[in-house]
Amino acid sequence: MTGRLSPRVSRMLREIYAAPLDPGYWDQLQRRIVARVATERVATERVGTRSPGDPWGAAFGAWARAGVVAAGLAVVCAGLATWRSRVAEAQATQRAYETMLTTPSGTVWLVDATGVSDGSAP
Amino acid sequence: MSVALALVPGEATGSTAAARARERALILAAQDGDSKAFGSLVRLHQRRAYAVARSIATTHEDAEDAVQDGFLHAYRALDRFLPDQAFGAWLHRIVANAALDVMRRRKVRDADALPDTVATRFHDPAEASDLRGRLRAALATLTGRQRAVIVLHDVQGFRHGEIAQALGIPEGTARSDLHHARMALRRTLEVVRV
């Protein structure tokens, strides 16, 4: 393992990356963070989603999310099923039509020029 | 009565049992919705959180943004935190990720702003001639992770395990990054000196 950097370089590094020394700075930073958290808390309470002090809201928020996901899946499944049944119906109609066109409707008797049949089936 | 009012907030004092018990009480109270308790947690951890953010961010302002974002993310995820875990390690990981996000946003902003502004950074010849300027130049040659590791270890005094947890890398990788970062700094400083 490489040893530490020279004391001079280490000191310079510490100067470059030094945290603010003024205690007032940290008080202010703490206040800003707490204010942002409070804003977040008010916003989540306003829309009825979870907040740490609101276990009922947390439970309903979770169920609401699950419900939205389930409803979305149900809509997708219903759409898919409708589409597949329509495709199957169209295919069946097409097959029936093709069958009607290609299948002979009955026995065709051979008839010679005199119009008399030899009596044999084709 | 709020837990936070019953305690005297101070800086993190290490891993003593009393400090851990105090911290655990604050976490439980914060999870129960006590905003003062969360404020006390902020006070306990904000300096170390800043150190983590500063090791990744290139400026003090970005580090400060990352600390605020990190605490906000931690607050949102607080109900998923198990109080017997190490809160500091958990928080540092969140702050490190917040700092990486800030840096990504900064890159996008800088890229967007490039056509309208001067593309190259101004280099003060006087600064470049002294050790601080050379050191800044040498730091710029390191990868982001190497820079974070060397700053956290050699400047902020984090242990390898703590660095590994904060950055989400194996401890061996943290050691190896530190080794390579020191080598690269020495090499660059020597080359510039010639």
CSV table of C-alpha atoms in Angstrom, one decimal:
chain,number,residue,atom,x,y,z
A,1,MET,CA,0.0,0.0,0.0
A,2,THR,CA,1.3,3.4,-0.9
A,3,GLY,CA,2.0,5.6,2.1
A,4,ARG,CA,0.4,8.9,2.8
A,5,LEU,CA,1.0,12.0,0.8
A,6,SER,CA,3.6,14.5,1.9
A,7,PRO,CA,2.4,16.7,4.8
A,8,ARG,CA,2.5,19.8,2.6
A,9,VAL,CA,0.2,18.2,-0.1
A,10,SER,CA,-2.1,16.8,2.6
A,11,ARG,CA,-2.4,20.2,4.2
A,12,MET,CA,-3.2,21.7,0.8
A,13,LEU,CA,-5.8,19.0,0.1
A,14,ARG,CA,-7.5,19.8,3.5
A,15,GLU,CA,-7.6,23.5,2.6
A,16,ILE,CA,-9.2,22.8,-0.8
A,17,TYR,CA,-11.8,20.5,0.7
A,18,ALA,CA,-12.3,22.2,4.0
A,19,ALA,CA,-15.8,22.4,5.4
A,20,PRO,CA,-17.0,25.8,6.6
A,21,LEU,CA,-15.8,26.5,10.2
A,22,ASP,CA,-18.4,29.1,11.2
A,23,PRO,CA,-20.9,27.4,13.5
A,24,GLY,CA,-23.5,29.9,12.2
A,25,TYR,CA,-23.2,28.2,8.8
A,26,TRP,CA,-24.1,24.8,10.2
A,27,ASP,CA,-27.1,26.3,12.2
A,28,GLN,CA,-28.3,27.8,9.0
A,29,LEU,CA,-27.8,24.7,6.9
A,30,GLN,CA,-29.7,22.6,9.5
A,31,ARG,CA,-32.6,25.2,9.5
A,32,ARG,CA,-32.7,25.0,5.7
A,33,ILE,CA,-32.9,21.2,5.7
A,34,VAL,CA,-35.5,21.1,8.4
A,35,ALA,CA,-37.6,23.7,6.4
A,36,ARG,CA,-37.4,21.6,3.3
A,37,VAL,CA,-38.4,18.6,5.2
A,38,ALA,CA,-41.4,20.5,6.7
A,39,THR,CA,-42.4,21.7,3.2
A,40,GLU,CA,-42.3,18.1,2.0
A,41,ARG,CA,-44.3,17.0,4.9
A,42,VAL,CA,-47.0,19.6,4.4
A,43,ALA,CA,-47.1,18.7,0.7
A,44,THR,CA,-47.5,14.9,1.3
A,45,GLU,CA,-50.2,15.5,4.0
A,46,ARG,CA,-52.1,17.8,1.6
A,47,VAL,CA,-52.3,15.2,-1.1
A,48,GLY,CA,-53.2,12.5,1.4
A,49,THR,CA,-50.2,10.3,1.0
A,50,ARG,CA,-48.0,9.0,3.7
A,51,SER,CA,-46.1,10.9,6.4
A,52,PRO,CA,-44.2,9.3,9.2
A,53,GLY,CA,-46.7,10.5,11.8
A,54,ASP,CA,-49.7,9.3,9.9
A,55,PRO,CA,-49.8,5.5,9.9
A,56,TRP,CA,-53.4,5.5,8.5
A,57,GLY,CA,-52.5,7.7,5.7
A,58,ALA,CA,-49.5,5.5,5.1
A,59,ALA,CA,-51.7,2.4,4.9
A,60,PHE,CA,-54.3,4.0,2.6
A,61,GLY,CA,-51.6,5.6,0.5
A,62,ALA,CA,-50.1,2.1,-0.1
A,63,TRP,CA,-53.5,0.6,-0.8
A,64,ALA,CA,-54.3,3.4,-3.2
A,65,ARG,CA,-51.1,2.9,-5.1
A,66,ALA,CA,-51.8,-0.8,-5.3
A,67,GLY,CA,-55.4,-0.1,-6.5
A,68,VAL,CA,-54.3,2.2,-9.2
A,69,VAL,CA,-51.8,-0.4,-10.5
A,70,ALA,CA,-54.4,-3.2,-10.3
A,71,ALA,CA,-57.0,-1.0,-12.2
A,72,GLY,CA,-54.4,-0.2,-14.9
A,73,LEU,CA,-53.6,-3.9,-15.3
A,74,ALA,CA,-57.3,-4.8,-15.5
A,75,VAL,CA,-57.9,-2.2,-18.2
A,76,VAL,CA,-54.9,-3.5,-20.2
A,77,CYS,CA,-56.1,-7.1,-19.8
A,78,ALA,CA,-59.7,-6.2,-20.8
A,79,GLY,CA,-58.4,-4.4,-23.9
A,80,LEU,CA,-56.2,-7.3,-24.9
A,81,ALA,CA,-59.1,-9.8,-24.5
A,82,THR,CA,-61.4,-7.7,-26.6
A,83,TRP,CA,-58.8,-7.3,-29.3
A,84,ARG,CA,-58.1,-11.0,-29.3
A,85,SER,CA,-61.8,-12.0,-29.5
A,86,ARG,CA,-62.3,-9.5,-32.4
A,87,VAL,CA,-59.3,-11.0,-34.3
A,88,ALA,CA,-60.6,-14.5,-33.7
A,89,GLU,CA,-64.0,-13.6,-34.9
A,90,ALA,CA,-62.7,-12.0,-38.0
A,91,GLN,CA,-60.5,-15.0,-38.7
A,92,ALA,CA,-63.5,-17.4,-38.3
A,93,THR,CA,-65.6,-15.3,-40.7
A,94,GLN,CA,-62.7,-15.2,-43.3
A,95,ARG,CA,-62.3,-19.0,-43.0
A,96,ALA,CA,-66.0,-19.6,-43.5
A,97,TYR,CA,-66.1,-17.4,-46.5
A,98,GLU,CA,-63.0,-19.1,-48.1
A,99,THR,CA,-64.6,-22.5,-47.3
A,100,MET,CA,-67.7,-21.5,-49.1
A,101,LEU,CA,-65.8,-20.4,-52.2
A,102,THR,CA,-63.5,-23.4,-52.5
A,103,THR,CA,-65.7,-26.4,-51.5
A,104,PRO,CA,-67.9,-27.8,-54.4
A,105,SER,CA,-71.5,-27.6,-53.6
A,106,GLY,CA,-72.5,-31.1,-54.8
A,107,THR,CA,-71.8,-34.0,-57.4
A,108,VAL,CA,-71.2,-32.9,-60.9
A,109,TRP,CA,-72.3,-35.5,-63.6
A,110,LEU,CA,-70.3,-35.8,-66.8
A,111,VAL,CA,-72.5,-35.3,-69.8
A,112,ASP,CA,-71.4,-36.1,-73.3
A,113,ALA,CA,-72.4,-34.2,-76.5
A,114,THR,CA,-75.6,-36.0,-76.9
A,115,GLY,CA,-76.6,-35.0,-73.4
A,116,VAL,CA,-76.6,-38.6,-72.2
A,117,SER,CA,-74.6,-39.5,-69.2
A,118,ASP,CA,-72.5,-42.7,-69.1
A,119,GLY,CA,-73.9,-43.2,-65.7
A,120,SER,CA,-70.5,-43.0,-63.9
A,121,ALA,CA,-69.7,-40.6,-61.2
A,122,PRO,CA,-66.8,-38.3,-61.8
B,1,MET,CA,-42.4,15.9,25.3
B,2,SER,CA,-40.2,15.8,22.2
B,3,VAL,CA,-37.2,13.5,22.3
B,4,ALA,CA,-35.2,16.2,20.7
B,5,LEU,CA,-35.9,18.6,23.5
B,6,ALA,CA,-34.7,16.0,26.1
B,7,LEU,CA,-31.3,15.7,24.4
B,8,VAL,CA,-28.5,18.1,23.8
B,9,PRO,CA,-27.7,18.0,20.1
B,10,GLY,CA,-24.0,17.9,19.3
B,11,GLU,CA,-21.7,16.5,16.8
B,12,ALA,CA,-21.3,12.7,16.3
B,13,THR,CA,-19.0,11.5,19.0
B,14,GLY,CA,-18.1,8.1,17.7
B,15,SER,CA,-19.6,4.7,18.4
B,16,THR,CA,-20.1,4.8,22.2
B,17,ALA,CA,-23.1,2.9,23.5
B,18,ALA,CA,-24.6,6.0,24.9
B,19,ALA,CA,-24.3,7.9,21.6
B,20,ARG,CA,-25.9,5.0,19.8
B,21,ALA,CA,-28.8,4.8,22.3
B,22,ARG,CA,-29.4,8.5,21.9
B,23,GLU,CA,-29.3,8.3,18.2
B,24,ARG,CA,-31.7,5.3,18.2
B,25,ALA,CA,-34.1,7.3,20.3
B,26,LEU,CA,-34.0,10.1,17.9
B,27,ILE,CA,-34.5,7.8,14.9
B,28,LEU,CA,-37.5,6.2,16.5
B,29,ALA,CA,-39.0,9.6,17.4
B,30,ALA,CA,-38.3,10.9,13.9
B,31,GLN,CA,-40.0,7.8,12.4
B,32,ASP,CA,-42.9,8.6,14.6
B,33,GLY,CA,-43.2,12.1,13.0
B,34,ASP,CA,-41.2,14.2,15.5
B,35,SER,CA,-39.6,16.8,13.3
B,36,LYS,CA,-37.4,18.1,16.1
B,37,ALA,CA,-35.9,14.7,16.4
B,38,PHE,CA,-35.2,14.7,12.7
B,39,GLY,CA,-33.6,18.2,13.1
B,40,SER,CA,-31.4,16.8,15.8
B,41,LEU,CA,-30.3,13.9,13.5
B,42,VAL,CA,-29.5,16.5,10.9
B,43,ARG,CA,-27.4,18.4,13.4
B,44,LEU,CA,-25.6,15.2,14.4
B,45,HIS,CA,-24.7,14.1,10.9
B,46,GLN,CA,-24.6,17.1,8.7
B,47,ARG,CA,-20.8,17.7,8.9
B,48,ARG,CA,-19.9,14.1,8.0
B,49,ALA,CA,-22.6,14.2,5.3
B,50,TYR,CA,-21.1,17.3,3.9
B,51,ALA,CA,-17.7,15.6,3.9
B,52,VAL,CA,-19.1,12.8,1.8
B,53,ALA,CA,-20.8,15.2,-0.6
B,54,ARG,CA,-17.8,17.4,-0.9
B,55,SER,CA,-15.6,14.4,-1.8
B,56,ILE,CA,-17.8,13.9,-4.9
B,57,ALA,CA,-18.9,17.4,-5.8
B,58,THR,CA,-16.5,19.7,-7.3
B,59,THR,CA,-17.7,22.8,-5.5
B,60,HIS,CA,-18.9,23.8,-2.1
B,61,GLU,CA,-22.3,24.9,-3.5
B,62,ASP,CA,-22.9,21.5,-5.2
B,63,ALA,CA,-21.9,19.7,-2.0
B,64,GLU,CA,-24.3,21.8,0.0
B,65,ASP,CA,-27.1,21.0,-2.5
B,66,ALA,CA,-26.3,17.3,-2.3
B,67,VAL,CA,-26.4,17.4,1.6
B,68,GLN,CA,-29.9,19.0,1.5
B,69,ASP,CA,-31.1,16.6,-1.2
B,70,GLY,CA,-29.6,13.7,0.7
B,71,PHE,CA,-31.4,14.6,4.0
B,72,LEU,CA,-34.7,15.0,2.1
B,73,HIS,CA,-34.3,11.6,0.5
B,74,ALA,CA,-33.4,10.1,3.9
B,75,TYR,CA,-36.5,11.7,5.4
B,76,ARG,CA,-38.7,10.2,2.7
B,77,ALA,CA,-37.2,6.8,3.2
B,78,LEU,CA,-37.0,7.0,7.0
B,79,ASP,CA,-39.9,4.6,7.6
B,80,ARG,CA,-38.0,1.9,5.8
B,81,PHE,CA,-34.8,2.3,7.9
B,82,LEU,CA,-34.3,-0.3,10.6
B,83,PRO,CA,-33.2,1.6,13.8
B,84,ASP,CA,-30.6,-1.1,14.7
B,85,GLN,CA,-28.7,-0.4,11.5
B,86,ALA,CA,-25.9,2.2,11.4
B,87,PHE,CA,-27.7,5.5,10.5
B,88,GLY,CA,-24.5,7.2,9.5
B,89,ALA,CA,-23.6,4.6,6.9
B,90,TRP,CA,-27.1,4.5,5.5
B,91,LEU,CA,-27.2,8.3,5.3
B,92,HIS,CA,-23.8,8.6,3.7
B,93,ARG,CA,-24.8,6.3,1.0
B,94,ILE,CA,-27.9,8.4,0.3
B,95,VAL,CA,-25.9,11.6,0.3
B,96,ALA,CA,-23.2,10.1,-2.0
B,97,ASN,CA,-26.0,9.2,-4.5
B,98,ALA,CA,-27.5,12.7,-4.1
B,99,ALA,CA,-24.0,14.1,-4.9
B,100,LEU,CA,-23.6,12.0,-8.0
B,101,ASP,CA,-27.1,13.2,-9.1
B,102,VAL,CA,-26.0,16.8,-8.5
B,103,MET,CA,-22.9,16.2,-10.6
B,104,ARG,CA,-24.9,14.6,-13.4
B,105,ARG,CA,-27.3,17.6,-13.5
B,106,ARG,CA,-24.3,19.9,-13.4
B,107,LYS,CA,-22.8,18.1,-16.4
B,108,VAL,CA,-26.1,18.5,-18.4
B,109,ARG,CA,-26.3,22.2,-17.4
B,110,ASP,CA,-22.7,22.8,-18.4
B,111,ALA,CA,-23.2,21.0,-21.7
B,112,ASP,CA,-26.3,23.1,-22.5
B,113,ALA,CA,-24.6,26.3,-21.5
B,114,LEU,CA,-21.4,25.6,-23.5
B,115,PRO,CA,-22.3,27.3,-26.8
B,116,ASP,CA,-23.3,30.5,-25.0
B,117,THR,CA,-20.3,30.8,-22.7
B,118,VAL,CA,-16.6,30.5,-22.8
B,119,ALA,CA,-15.9,26.8,-23.2
B,120,THR,CA,-12.5,26.7,-21.6
B,121,ARG,CA,-12.0,27.3,-17.9
B,122,PHE,CA,-9.9,30.3,-17.0
B,123,HIS,CA,-6.6,29.4,-15.5
B,124,ASP,CA,-4.9,32.0,-13.4
B,125,PRO,CA,-1.2,31.8,-14.2
B,126,ALA,CA,-0.3,32.8,-10.7
B,127,GLU,CA,-2.4,30.0,-9.3
B,128,ALA,CA,-1.0,27.4,-11.8
B,129,SER,CA,2.5,28.2,-10.7
B,130,ASP,CA,1.9,27.4,-7.1
B,131,LEU,CA,1.4,24.0,-5.4
B,132,ARG,CA,-2.4,24.6,-4.9
B,133,GLY,CA,-2.9,25.1,-8.7
B,134,ARG,CA,-0.8,22.0,-9.5
B,135,LEU,CA,-2.7,20.0,-6.9
B,136,ARG,CA,-6.0,21.1,-8.4
B,137,ALA,CA,-4.7,20.1,-11.8
B,138,ALA,CA,-3.5,16.8,-10.5
B,139,LEU,CA,-6.9,16.1,-8.8
B,140,ALA,CA,-8.6,16.8,-12.1
B,141,THR,CA,-6.7,13.9,-13.7
B,142,LEU,CA,-8.2,11.4,-11.2
B,143,THR,CA,-11.4,9.5,-11.8
B,144,GLY,CA,-14.4,10.7,-9.7
B,145,ARG,CA,-14.2,7.7,-7.5
B,146,GLN,CA,-10.5,7.9,-6.9
B,147,ARG,CA,-10.9,11.6,-6.0
B,148,ALA,CA,-13.7,10.7,-3.6
B,149,VAL,CA,-11.7,7.9,-2.0
B,150,ILE,CA,-8.6,10.0,-1.4
B,151,VAL,CA,-10.5,13.0,-0.1
B,152,LEU,CA,-12.6,10.8,2.3
B,153,HIS,CA,-9.5,8.9,3.5
B,154,ASP,CA,-6.7,11.4,3.6
B,155,VAL,CA,-8.7,14.6,4.2
B,156,GLN,CA,-11.8,13.6,6.1
B,157,GLY,CA,-10.3,10.6,8.0
B,158,PHE,CA,-12.9,8.0,7.0
B,159,ARG,CA,-11.9,4.4,7.3
B,160,HIS,CA,-11.8,2.1,4.3
B,161,GLY,CA,-15.0,0.3,5.4
B,162,GLU,CA,-16.9,3.5,5.8
B,163,ILE,CA,-15.7,4.7,2.4
B,164,ALA,CA,-16.8,1.4,0.8
B,165,GLN,CA,-20.2,1.7,2.4
B,166,ALA,CA,-20.7,5.3,1.4
B,167,LEU,CA,-19.7,4.8,-2.2
B,168,GLY,CA,-21.2,1.3,-2.6
B,169,ILE,CA,-18.0,-0.4,-3.5
B,170,PRO,CA,-16.1,-3.3,-2.0
B,171,GLU,CA,-13.5,-2.4,0.7
B,172,GLY,CA,-10.7,-3.8,-1.5
B,173,THR,CA,-11.7,-1.5,-4.3
B,174,ALA,CA,-11.6,1.5,-1.9
B,175,ARG,CA,-8.0,0.5,-0.9
B,176,SER,CA,-6.9,0.0,-4.5
B,177,ASP,CA,-8.5,3.3,-5.5
B,178,LEU,CA,-6.7,5.1,-2.7
B,179,HIS,CA,-3.4,3.5,-3.8
B,180,HIS,CA,-3.9,4.5,-7.4
B,181,ALA,CA,-5.1,8.0,-6.5
B,182,ARG,CA,-2.0,8.6,-4.4
B,183,MET,CA,0.3,7.3,-7.1
B,184,ALA,CA,-1.4,9.4,-9.8
B,185,LEU,CA,-1.2,12.6,-7.6
B,186,ARG,CA,2.5,12.0,-6.9
B,187,ARG,CA,3.2,11.3,-10.6
B,188,THR,CA,1.3,14.4,-11.8
B,189,LEU,CA,2.8,16.7,-9.2
B,190,GLU,CA,6.3,15.5,-10.1
B,191,VAL,CA,5.7,16.0,-13.9
B,192,VAL,CA,4.4,19.5,-13.4
B,193,ARG,CA,7.3,20.4,-11.1
B,194,VAL,CA,9.9,19.6,-13.9
